[in-house]
Tab-separated table of C-alpha atoms and ligand atoms in Angstrom:
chain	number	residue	atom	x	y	z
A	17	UNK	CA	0.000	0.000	0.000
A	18	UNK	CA	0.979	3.598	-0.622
A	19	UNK	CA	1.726	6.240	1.880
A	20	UNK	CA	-0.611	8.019	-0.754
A	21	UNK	CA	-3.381	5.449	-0.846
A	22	UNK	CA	-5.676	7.373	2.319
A	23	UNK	CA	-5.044	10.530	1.084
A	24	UNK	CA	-7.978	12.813	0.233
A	25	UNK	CA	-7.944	16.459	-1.515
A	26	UNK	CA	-10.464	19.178	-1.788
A	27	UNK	CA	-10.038	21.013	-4.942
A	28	UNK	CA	-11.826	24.108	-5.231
A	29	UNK	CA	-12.327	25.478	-8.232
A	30	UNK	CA	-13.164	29.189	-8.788
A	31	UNK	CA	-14.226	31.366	-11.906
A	32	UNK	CA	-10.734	31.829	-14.408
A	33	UNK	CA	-10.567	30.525	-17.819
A	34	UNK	CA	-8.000	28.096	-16.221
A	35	UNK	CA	-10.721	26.166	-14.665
A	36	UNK	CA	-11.059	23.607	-17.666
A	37	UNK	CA	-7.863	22.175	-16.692
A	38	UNK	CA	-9.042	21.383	-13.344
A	39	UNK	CA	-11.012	18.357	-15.285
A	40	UNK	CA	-6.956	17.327	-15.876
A	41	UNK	CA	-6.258	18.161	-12.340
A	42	UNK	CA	-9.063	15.516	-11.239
A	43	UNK	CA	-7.601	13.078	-13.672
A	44	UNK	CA	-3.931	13.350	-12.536
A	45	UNK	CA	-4.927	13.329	-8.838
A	46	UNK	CA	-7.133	10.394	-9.295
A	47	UNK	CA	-4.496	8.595	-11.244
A	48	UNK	CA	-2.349	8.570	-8.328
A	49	UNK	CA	-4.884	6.829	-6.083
A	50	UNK	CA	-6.043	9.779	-4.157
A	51	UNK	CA	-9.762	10.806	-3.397
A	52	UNK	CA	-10.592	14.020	-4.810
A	53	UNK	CA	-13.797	15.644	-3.835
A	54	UNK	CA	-14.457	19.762	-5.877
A	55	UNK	CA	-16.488	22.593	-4.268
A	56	UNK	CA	-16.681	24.784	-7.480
A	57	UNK	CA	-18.095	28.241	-6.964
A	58	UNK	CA	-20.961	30.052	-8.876
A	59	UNK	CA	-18.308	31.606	-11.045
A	60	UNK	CA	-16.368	28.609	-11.701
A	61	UNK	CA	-19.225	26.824	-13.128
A	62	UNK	CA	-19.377	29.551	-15.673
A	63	UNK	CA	-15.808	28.029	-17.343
A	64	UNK	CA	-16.730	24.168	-16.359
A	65	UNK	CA	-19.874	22.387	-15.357
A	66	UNK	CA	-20.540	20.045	-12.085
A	67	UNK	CA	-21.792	17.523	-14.509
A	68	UNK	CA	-18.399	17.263	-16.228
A	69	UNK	CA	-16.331	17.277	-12.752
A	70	UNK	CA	-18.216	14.605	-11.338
A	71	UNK	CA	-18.495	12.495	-14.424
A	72	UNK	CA	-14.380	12.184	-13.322
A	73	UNK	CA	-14.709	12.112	-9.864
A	74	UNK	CA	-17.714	10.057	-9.655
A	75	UNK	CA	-18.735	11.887	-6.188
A	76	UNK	CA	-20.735	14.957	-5.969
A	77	UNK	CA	-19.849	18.326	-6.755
A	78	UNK	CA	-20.303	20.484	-3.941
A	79	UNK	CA	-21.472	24.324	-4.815
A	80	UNK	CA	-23.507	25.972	-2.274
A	81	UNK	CA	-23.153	27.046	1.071
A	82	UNK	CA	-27.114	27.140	2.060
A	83	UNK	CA	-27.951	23.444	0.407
A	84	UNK	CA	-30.076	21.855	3.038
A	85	UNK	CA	-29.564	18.832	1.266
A	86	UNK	CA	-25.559	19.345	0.709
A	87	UNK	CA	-25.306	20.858	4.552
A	88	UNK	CA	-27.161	17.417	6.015
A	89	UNK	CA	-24.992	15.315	3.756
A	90	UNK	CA	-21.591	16.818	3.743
A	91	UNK	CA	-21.404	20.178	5.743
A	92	UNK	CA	-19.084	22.980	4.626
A	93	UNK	CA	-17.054	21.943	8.063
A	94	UNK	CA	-16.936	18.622	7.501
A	95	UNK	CA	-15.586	18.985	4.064
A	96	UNK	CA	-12.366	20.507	5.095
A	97	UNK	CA	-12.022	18.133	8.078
A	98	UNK	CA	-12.572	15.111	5.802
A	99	UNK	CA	-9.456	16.434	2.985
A	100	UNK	CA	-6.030	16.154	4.194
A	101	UNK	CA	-5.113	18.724	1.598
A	102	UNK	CA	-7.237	22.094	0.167
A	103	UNK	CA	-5.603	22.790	-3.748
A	104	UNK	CA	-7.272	26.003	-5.069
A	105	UNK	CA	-7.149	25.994	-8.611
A	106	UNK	CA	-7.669	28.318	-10.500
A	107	UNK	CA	-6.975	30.649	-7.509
A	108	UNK	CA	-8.459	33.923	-9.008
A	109	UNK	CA	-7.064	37.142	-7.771
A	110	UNK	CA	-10.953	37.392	-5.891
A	111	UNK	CA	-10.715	34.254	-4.068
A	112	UNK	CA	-6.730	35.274	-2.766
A	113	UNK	CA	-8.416	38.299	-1.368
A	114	UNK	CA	-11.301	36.818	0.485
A	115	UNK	CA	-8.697	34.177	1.672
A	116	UNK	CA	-6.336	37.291	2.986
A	117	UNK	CA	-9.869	39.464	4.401
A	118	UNK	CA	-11.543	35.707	5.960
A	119	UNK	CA	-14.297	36.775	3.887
A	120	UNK	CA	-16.670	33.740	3.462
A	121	UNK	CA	-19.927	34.708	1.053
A	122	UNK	CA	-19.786	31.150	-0.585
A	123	UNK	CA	-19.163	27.509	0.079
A	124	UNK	CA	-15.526	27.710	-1.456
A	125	UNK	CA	-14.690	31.144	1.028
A	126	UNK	CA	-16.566	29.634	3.552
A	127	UNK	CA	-14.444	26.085	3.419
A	128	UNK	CA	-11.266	28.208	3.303
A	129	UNK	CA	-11.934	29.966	6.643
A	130	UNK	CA	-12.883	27.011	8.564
A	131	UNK	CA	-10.155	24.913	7.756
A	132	UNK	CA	-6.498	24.010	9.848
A	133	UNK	CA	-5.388	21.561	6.776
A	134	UNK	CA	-2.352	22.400	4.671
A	135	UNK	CA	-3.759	24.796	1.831
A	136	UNK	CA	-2.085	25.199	-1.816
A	137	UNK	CA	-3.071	27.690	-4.545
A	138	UNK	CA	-2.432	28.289	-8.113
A	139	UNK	CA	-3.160	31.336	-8.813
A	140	UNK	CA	-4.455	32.258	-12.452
A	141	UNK	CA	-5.099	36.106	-13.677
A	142	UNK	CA	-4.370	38.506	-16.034
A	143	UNK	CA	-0.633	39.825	-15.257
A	144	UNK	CA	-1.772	43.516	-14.229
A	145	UNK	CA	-4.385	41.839	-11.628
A	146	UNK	CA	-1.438	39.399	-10.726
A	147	UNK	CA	1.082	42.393	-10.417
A	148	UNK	CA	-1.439	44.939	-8.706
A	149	UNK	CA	-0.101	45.823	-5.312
A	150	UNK	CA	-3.637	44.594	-3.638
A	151	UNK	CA	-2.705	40.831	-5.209
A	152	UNK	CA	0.980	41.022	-4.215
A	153	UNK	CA	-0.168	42.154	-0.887
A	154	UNK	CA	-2.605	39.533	-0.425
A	155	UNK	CA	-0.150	37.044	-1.812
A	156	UNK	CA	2.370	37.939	1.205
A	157	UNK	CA	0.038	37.748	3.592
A	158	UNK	CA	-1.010	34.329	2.519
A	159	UNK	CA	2.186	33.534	2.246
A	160	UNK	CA	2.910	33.987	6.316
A	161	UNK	CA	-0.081	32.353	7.396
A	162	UNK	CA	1.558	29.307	5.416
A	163	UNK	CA	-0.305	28.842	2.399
A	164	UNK	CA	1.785	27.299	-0.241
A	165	UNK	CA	1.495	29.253	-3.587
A	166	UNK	CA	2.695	27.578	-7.070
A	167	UNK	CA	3.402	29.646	-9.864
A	168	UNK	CA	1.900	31.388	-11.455
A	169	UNK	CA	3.404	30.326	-15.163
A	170	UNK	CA	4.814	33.197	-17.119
A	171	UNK	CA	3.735	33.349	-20.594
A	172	UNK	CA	0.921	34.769	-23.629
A	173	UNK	CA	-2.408	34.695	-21.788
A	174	UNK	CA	-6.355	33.961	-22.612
A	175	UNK	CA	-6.662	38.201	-22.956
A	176	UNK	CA	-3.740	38.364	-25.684
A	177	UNK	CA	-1.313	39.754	-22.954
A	178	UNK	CA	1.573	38.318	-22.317
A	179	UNK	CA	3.195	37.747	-18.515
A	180	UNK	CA	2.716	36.459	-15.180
A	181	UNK	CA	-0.418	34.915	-14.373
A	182	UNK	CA	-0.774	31.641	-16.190
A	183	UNK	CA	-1.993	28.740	-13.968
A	184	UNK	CA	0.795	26.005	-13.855
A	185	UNK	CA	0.268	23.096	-15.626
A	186	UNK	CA	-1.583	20.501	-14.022
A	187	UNK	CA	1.156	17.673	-13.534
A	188	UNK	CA	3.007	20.646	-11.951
A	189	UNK	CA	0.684	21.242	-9.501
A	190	UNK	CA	0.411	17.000	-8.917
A	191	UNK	CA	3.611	16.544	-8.369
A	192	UNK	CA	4.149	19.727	-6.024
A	193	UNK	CA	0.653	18.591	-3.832
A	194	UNK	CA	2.164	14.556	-3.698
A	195	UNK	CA	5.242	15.137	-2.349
A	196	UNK	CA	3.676	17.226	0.048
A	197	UNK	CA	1.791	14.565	0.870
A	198	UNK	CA	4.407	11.839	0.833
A	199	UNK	CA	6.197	13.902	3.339
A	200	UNK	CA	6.673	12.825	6.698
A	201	UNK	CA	6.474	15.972	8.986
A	202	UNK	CA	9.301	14.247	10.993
A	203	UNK	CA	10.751	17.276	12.484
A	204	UNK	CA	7.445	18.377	13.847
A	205	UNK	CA	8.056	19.815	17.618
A	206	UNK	CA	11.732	20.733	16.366
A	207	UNK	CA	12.924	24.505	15.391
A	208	UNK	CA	15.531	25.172	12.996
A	209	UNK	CA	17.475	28.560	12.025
A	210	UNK	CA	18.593	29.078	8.505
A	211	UNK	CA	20.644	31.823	7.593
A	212	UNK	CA	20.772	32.723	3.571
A	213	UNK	CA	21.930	34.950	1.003
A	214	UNK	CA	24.401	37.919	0.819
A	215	UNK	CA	25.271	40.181	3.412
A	216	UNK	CA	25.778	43.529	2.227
A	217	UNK	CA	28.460	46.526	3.752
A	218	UNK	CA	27.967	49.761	3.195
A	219	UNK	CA	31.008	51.982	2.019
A	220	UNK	CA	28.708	55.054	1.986
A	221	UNK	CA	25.065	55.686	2.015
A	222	UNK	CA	24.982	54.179	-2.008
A	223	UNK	CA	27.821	52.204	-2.572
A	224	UNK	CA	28.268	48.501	-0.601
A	225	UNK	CA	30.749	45.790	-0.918
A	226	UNK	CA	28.613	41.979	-1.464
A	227	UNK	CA	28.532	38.730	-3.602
A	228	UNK	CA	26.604	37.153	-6.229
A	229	UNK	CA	24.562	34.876	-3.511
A	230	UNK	CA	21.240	34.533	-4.753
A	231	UNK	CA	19.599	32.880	-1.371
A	232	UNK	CA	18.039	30.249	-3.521
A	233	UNK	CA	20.208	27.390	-1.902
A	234	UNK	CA	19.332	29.191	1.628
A	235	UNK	CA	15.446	29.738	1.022
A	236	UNK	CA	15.281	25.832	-0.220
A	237	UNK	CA	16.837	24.536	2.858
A	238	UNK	CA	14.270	26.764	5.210
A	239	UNK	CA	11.072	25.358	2.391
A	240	UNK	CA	12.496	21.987	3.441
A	241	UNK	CA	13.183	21.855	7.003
A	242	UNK	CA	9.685	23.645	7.461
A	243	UNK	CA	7.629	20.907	5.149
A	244	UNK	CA	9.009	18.435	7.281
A	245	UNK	CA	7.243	20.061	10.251
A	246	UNK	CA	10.032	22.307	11.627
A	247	UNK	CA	9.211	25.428	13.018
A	248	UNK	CA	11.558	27.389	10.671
A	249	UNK	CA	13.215	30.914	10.846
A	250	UNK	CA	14.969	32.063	7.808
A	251	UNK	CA	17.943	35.165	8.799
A	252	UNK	CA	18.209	36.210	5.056
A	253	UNK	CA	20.568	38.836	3.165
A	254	UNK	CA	18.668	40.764	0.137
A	255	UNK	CA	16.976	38.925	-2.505
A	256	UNK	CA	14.977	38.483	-5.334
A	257	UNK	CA	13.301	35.111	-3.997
A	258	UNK	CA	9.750	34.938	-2.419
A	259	UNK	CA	9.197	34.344	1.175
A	260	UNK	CA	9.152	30.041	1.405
A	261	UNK	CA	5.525	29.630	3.499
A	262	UNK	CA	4.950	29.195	6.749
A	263	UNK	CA	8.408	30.223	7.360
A	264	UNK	CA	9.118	33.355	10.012
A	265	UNK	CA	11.413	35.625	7.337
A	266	UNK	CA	14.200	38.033	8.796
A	267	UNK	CA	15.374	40.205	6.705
A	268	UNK	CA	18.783	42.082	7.242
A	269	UNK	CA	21.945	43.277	5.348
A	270	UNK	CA	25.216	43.538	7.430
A	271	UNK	CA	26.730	40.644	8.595
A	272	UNK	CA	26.625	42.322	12.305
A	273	UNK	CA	22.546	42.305	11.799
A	274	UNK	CA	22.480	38.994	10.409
A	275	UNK	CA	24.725	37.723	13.828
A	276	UNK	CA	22.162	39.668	15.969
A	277	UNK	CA	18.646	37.865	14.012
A	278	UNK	CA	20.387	34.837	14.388
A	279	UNK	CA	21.224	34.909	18.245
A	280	UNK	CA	18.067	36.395	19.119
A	281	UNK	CA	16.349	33.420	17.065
A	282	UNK	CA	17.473	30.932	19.514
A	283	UNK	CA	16.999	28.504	20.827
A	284	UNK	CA	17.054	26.259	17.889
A	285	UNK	CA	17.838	22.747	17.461
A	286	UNK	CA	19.169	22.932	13.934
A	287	UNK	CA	21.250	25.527	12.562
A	288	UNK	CA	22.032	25.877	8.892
A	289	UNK	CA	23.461	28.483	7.800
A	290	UNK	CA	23.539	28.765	3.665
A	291	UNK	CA	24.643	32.908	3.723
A	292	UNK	CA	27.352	34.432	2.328
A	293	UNK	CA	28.353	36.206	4.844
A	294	UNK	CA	30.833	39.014	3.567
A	295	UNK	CA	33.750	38.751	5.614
A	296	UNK	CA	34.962	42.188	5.653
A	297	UNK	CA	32.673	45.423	6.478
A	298	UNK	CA	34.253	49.074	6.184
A	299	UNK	CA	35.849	50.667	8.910
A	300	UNK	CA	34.101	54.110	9.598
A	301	UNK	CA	31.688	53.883	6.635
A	302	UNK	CA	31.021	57.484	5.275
A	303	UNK	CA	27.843	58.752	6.174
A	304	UNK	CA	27.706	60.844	3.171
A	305	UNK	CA	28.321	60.094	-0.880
A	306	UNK	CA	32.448	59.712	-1.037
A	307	UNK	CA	33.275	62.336	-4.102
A	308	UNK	CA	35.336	61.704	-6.930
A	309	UNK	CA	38.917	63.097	-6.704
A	310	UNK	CA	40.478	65.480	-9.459
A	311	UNK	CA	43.326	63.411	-9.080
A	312	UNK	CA	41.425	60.515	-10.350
A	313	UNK	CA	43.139	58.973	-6.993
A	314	UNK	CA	41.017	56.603	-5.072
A	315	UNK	CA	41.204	56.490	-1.574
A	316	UNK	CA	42.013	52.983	0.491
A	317	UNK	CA	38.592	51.531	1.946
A	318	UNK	CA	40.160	50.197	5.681
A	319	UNK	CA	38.470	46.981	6.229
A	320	UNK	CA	37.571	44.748	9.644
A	321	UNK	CA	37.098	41.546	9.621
A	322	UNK	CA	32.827	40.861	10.300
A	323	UNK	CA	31.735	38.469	12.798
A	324	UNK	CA	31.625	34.949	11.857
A	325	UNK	CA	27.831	33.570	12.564
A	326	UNK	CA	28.802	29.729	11.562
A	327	UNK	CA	31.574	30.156	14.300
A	328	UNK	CA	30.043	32.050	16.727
A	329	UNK	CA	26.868	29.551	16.992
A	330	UNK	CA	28.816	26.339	16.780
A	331	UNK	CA	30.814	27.321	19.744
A	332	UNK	CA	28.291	28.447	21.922
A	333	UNK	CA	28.409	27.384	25.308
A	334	UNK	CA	24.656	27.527	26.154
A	335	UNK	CA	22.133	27.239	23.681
A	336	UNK	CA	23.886	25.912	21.302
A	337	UNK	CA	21.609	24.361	18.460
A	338	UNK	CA	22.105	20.047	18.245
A	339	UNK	CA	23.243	19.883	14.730
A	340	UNK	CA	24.943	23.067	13.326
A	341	UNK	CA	25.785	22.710	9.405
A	342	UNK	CA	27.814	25.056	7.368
A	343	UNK	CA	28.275	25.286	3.634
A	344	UNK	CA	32.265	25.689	2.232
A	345	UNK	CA	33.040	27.876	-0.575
A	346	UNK	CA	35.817	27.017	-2.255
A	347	UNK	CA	37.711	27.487	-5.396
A	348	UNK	CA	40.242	24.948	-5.050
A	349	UNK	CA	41.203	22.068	-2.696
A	350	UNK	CA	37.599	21.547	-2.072
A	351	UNK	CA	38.112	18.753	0.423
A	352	UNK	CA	41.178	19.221	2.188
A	353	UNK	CA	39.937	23.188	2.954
A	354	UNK	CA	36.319	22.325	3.828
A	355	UNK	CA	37.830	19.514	6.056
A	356	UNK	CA	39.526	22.164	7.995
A	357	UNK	CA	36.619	24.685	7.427
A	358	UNK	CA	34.597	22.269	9.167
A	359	UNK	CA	36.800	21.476	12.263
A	360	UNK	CA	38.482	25.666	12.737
A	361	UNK	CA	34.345	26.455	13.151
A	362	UNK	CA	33.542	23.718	15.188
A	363	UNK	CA	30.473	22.701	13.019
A	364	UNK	CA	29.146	19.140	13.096
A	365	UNK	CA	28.520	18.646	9.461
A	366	UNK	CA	29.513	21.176	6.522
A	367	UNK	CA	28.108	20.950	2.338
A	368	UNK	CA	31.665	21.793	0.694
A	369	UNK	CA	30.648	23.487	-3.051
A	370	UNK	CA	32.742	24.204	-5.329
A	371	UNK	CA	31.840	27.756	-6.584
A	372	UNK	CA	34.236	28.622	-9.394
A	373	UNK	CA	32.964	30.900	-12.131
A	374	UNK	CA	32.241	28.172	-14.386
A	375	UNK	CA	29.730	25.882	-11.994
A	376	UNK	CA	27.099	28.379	-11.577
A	377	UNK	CA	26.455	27.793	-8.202
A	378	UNK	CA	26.496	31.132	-7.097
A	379	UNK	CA	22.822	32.431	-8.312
A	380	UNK	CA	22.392	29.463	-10.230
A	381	UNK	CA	19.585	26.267	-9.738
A	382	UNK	CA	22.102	23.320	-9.500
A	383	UNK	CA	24.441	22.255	-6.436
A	384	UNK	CA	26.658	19.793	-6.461
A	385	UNK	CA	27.758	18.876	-2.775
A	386	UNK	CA	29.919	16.895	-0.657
A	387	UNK	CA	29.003	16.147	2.806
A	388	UNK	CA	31.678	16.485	5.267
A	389	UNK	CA	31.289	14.584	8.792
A	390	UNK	CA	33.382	13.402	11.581
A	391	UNK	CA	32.983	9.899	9.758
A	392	UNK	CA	34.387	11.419	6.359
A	393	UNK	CA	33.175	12.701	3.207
A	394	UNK	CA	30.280	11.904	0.935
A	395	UNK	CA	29.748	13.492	-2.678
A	396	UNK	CA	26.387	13.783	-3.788
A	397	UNK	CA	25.165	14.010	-7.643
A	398	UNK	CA	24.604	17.492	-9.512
A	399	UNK	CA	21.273	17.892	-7.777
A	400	UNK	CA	18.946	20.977	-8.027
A	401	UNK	CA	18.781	23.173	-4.985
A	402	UNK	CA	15.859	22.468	-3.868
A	403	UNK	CA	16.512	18.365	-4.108
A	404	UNK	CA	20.097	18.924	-1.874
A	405	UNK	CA	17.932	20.727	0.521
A	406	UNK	CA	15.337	17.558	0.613
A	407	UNK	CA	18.467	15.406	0.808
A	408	UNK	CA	20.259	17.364	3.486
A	409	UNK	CA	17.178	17.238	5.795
A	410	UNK	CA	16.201	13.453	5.600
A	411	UNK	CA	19.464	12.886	6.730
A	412	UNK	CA	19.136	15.419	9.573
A	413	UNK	CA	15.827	13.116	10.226
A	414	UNK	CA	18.091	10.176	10.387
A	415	UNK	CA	20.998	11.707	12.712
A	416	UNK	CA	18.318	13.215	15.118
A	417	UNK	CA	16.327	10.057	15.423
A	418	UNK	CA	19.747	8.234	16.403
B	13	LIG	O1	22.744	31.749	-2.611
B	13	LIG	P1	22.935	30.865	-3.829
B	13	LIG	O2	23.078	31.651	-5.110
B	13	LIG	O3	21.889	29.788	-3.909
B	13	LIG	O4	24.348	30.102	-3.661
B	13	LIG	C1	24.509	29.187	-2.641
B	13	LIG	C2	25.862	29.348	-1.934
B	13	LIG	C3	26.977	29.049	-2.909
B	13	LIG	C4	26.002	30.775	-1.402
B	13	LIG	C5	25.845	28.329	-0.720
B	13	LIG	O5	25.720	27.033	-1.235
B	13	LIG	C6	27.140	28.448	0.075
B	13	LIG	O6	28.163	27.867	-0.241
B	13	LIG	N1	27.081	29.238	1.168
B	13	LIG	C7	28.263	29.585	2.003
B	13	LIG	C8	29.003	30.716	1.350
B	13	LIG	C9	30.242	31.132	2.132
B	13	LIG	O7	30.316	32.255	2.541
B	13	LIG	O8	31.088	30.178	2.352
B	13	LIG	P2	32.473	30.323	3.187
B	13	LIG	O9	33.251	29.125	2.851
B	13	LIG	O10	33.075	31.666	2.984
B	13	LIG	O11	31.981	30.250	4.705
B	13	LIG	C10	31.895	29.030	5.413
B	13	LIG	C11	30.681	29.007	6.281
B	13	LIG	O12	30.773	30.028	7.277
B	13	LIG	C12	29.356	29.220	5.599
B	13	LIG	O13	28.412	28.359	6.209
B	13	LIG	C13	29.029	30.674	5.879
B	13	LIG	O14	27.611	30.890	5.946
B	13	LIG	C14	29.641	30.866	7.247
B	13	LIG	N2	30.114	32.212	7.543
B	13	LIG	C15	31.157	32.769	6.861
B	13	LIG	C16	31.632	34.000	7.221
B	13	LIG	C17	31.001	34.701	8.277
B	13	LIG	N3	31.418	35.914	8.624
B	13	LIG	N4	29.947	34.152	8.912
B	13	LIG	C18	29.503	32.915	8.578
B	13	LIG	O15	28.531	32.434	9.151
C-alpha cells in the first residue's frame, strides 16, 4: 500500500478561464490513487460544469453554502475536516483576497476559513491583476499564514497579454501537492534557524561591498526543514526570492545584523546556515556620498574583519543548536579546505561546493555537494537546490532520530 493510498484532496475550483484544466487536475490526482472531492463556486461553473467534474470524480460536486440537502450530507465543516489537503485551482485574484480578508460569502470562502489543513493555490489572472499591489499584498500575507502558492506560469495569456499569471500546468501542480503529501512531517516539535543569502556593507550611504549569492540554496533549505514540520526561521541577506511559506522571514543586510537575528532566534535545534556572509565590512563607513577626486586617486577603503555567525553559533556554550551545518566555498582544494573549514568552526557537518565561475552555483539552480562529517566525506550528484535541501534534511531526520 501507498503512503498516498488514504489521502484525500479538496479542490476548489473558482471562476478563471484556467478552470477547464481542473477536469486534468481531477484526472492526474485520481491517477495517483487519491480521493478528490471539488467545491466549485458560482463563477467557476461559468468556465466548467458540475456535470463534467463529477463524471471524473464520480462523487458529488459540492457548490452551495445554504444546500439543506448538501449541509445534512456533507457540511461545509466537515468537508475541510474530511481532505487532508485544500488545492485552489484556478486561484483567481478574488478568491486570494477573500482568503487574505476571511471573507466567506460562498461555500468555497466559507471552506477556506474554517479549515487548519495544509492549503495550496495556483493562482491564475491577467498579469496587471497578478502584479497589482492589492494581489501582491494579499499574496504575502497568505504567504505567512503558510499557504503554499505555485506559480503562477509566465507566458501569452487567454486576454492576448503576455506575462505572469498563467496557472501552472496541471502535472506541476500534482507533483508539487504529492510530495507534500508523501512527506513525513518528521521534524514536527523541532525549530531550525537558517541563515541565507548575501550580506551587504555599506562603504557610503549608495555604494556597498557583497557577492553574487542569490539565497536560492538558503530559502530551499528553510522550504524543506519547514515541510518536514520544523518550526523554521529564515535570517536572510537581500533577494529576489519569495518568502518560502509558513516560514518566520528576517530580513537584514550587514553581517553584524544577520549575527544579531540569528542569536536572538534561539533557541534552535538545527542551525544551517547557507549565507554568504561578507567577511569584511568598512571601517568608519562614510555617512555621506564619497566624491570623486580630481586626481582621479582613489582612496584605500580600511576593512575589519565581520563576525563569523557559523563560528560564533557552533561554539556556543549555552544554547547551542544540536546539529549546526555550514556550507564551504571554495575554489580549489575543495576537500582538504572544507575539512579544515569544518573542524576551525567547530560545526558538526559542513556541504563543501565548489563555486568557481564556471559551476554556476552562485545564483544558479544546481548544487553539487559533498558532505563532510566526523565519519568522512560523501559526494552527492549534480542535484537541483531544492533536491540537496530535501536530501540534506532526511538525513538530519536520520541523525536526530539516532
Ligand atoms: O545563494 P545561492 O546563489 O543559492 O548560492 C549558494 C551558496 C553558494 C552561497 C551556498 O551554497 C554556500 O556555499 N554558502 C556559504 C558561502 C560562504 O560564505 O562560504 P564560506 O566558505 O566563505 O563560509 C563558510 C561558512 O561560514 C558558511 O556556512 C558561511 O555561511 C559561514 N560564515 C562565513 C563567514 C562569516 N562571517 N559568517 C559565517 O557564518
Amino acid at each position: 500500500m501507498s503512503i498516498l493510498d488514504d489521502k484525500r484532496i479538496l479542490l476548489v475550483v473558482t471562476g478563471g478561464i484556467a478552470a477547464f484544466k481542473a477536469l486534468e487536475l481531477v484526472r492526474l490526482i485520481k491517477a495517483n490513487g487519491i480521493h478528490v472531492r471539488v467545491v466549485l463556486t458560482e463563477s467557476g461553473s461559468k468556465f466548467v460544469t458540475p456535470l463534467s467534474i463529477q463524471a471524473l470524480t464520480e462523487d458529488k460536486v459540492y457548490t452551495e453554502l445554504f444546500s439543506l440537502t448538501d449541509e445534512s450530507e456533507m457540511g461545509h465543516i466537515q468537508l475541510s475536516r474530511d481532505a487532508d489537503l485544500i488545492l485552489v485551482a484556478p486561484a483567481t485574484a478574488n478568491i486570494l483576497a477573500k482568503m487574505r480578508a476571511g471573507i466567506s460569502d460562498d461555500l468555497a470562502s466559507t471552506v477556506l476559513l474554517a479549515t487548519d489543513k495544509p492549503v495550496f493555490v495556483a493562482p491564475s489572472m491577467n498579469v496587471r491583476m497578478w502584479e497589482h499591489a492589492a494581489t501582491q499584498d494579499n499574496i504575502g500575507v497568505l504567504i505567512k499564514r503558510g499557504v503554499e502558492v505555485l506559480g503562477p506560469d509566465v507566458g501569452a495569456m487567454a486576454c492576448g497579454e503576455f506575462g505572469a499569471g498563467r496557472m501552472c500546468e496541471p502535472a506541476e501542480i500534482v507533483q508539487h501537492v504529492l510530495s507534500f503529501l508523501s512527506l513525513n512531517k518528521s521534524l514536527e516539535g523541532k525549530t531550525a534557524l537558517v541563515t541565507s543569502g548575501p550580506t551587504l556593507e555599506p562603504i557610503d550611504p549608495v555604494r556597498f561591498i557583497s557577492n553574487r549569492s542569490s539565497g536560492k540554496q538558503g530559502y530551499a533549505m528553510a522550504s524543506a526543514l519547514s515541510k518536514h514540520g520544523a518550526k523554521t526561521t529564515l535570517v536572510t541577506g537581500p533577494t529576489n526570492l519569495r518568502d518560502p511559506s509558513g516560514v518566520k522571514v528576517i530580513k537584514i543586510e550587514t553581517a553584524a545584523d544577520m549575527l544579531q537575528a540569528c542569536l536572538d532566534s534561539l533557541p534552535a535545534d538545527i542551525a544551517i546556515c547557507a549565507a554568504a556572509v561578507a567577511d569584511w565590512r568598512v571601517v568608519n563607513n562614510s555617512e555621506q556620498k564619497i566624491k570623486k577626486r580630481d586626481s582621479g586617486s582613489v582612496s584605500a577603503l580600511e576593512l575589519n574583519e565581520n563576525p563569523d555567525i557559523l563560528k560564533t553559533l557552533s561554539q556556543l556554550h549555552s544554547n547551542r543548536p544540536d546539529l549546526v551545518v555550514g556550507f564551504a566555498a571554495e575554489t580549489e582544494n575543495l576537500i582538504n579546505n572544507a575539512v579544515k573549514k569544518r573542524k576551525n568552526k567547530g560545526c558538526d557537518w559542513i556541504l563543501a561546493n565548489d563555486v568557481s565561475e564556471t559551476t554556476g552555483t552562485f545564483g544558479g539552480e544546481n548544487n553539487l555537494v559533498h558532505l563532510i562529517t566526523d565519519k568522512g566525506s560523501e559526494e552527492w550528484p549534480l542535484m537541483l537546490k531544492e533536491d540537496v535541501a530535501i536530501r540534506l534534511v532526511e538525513k538530519i531526520v536520520k541523525e536526530i532520530e539516532r
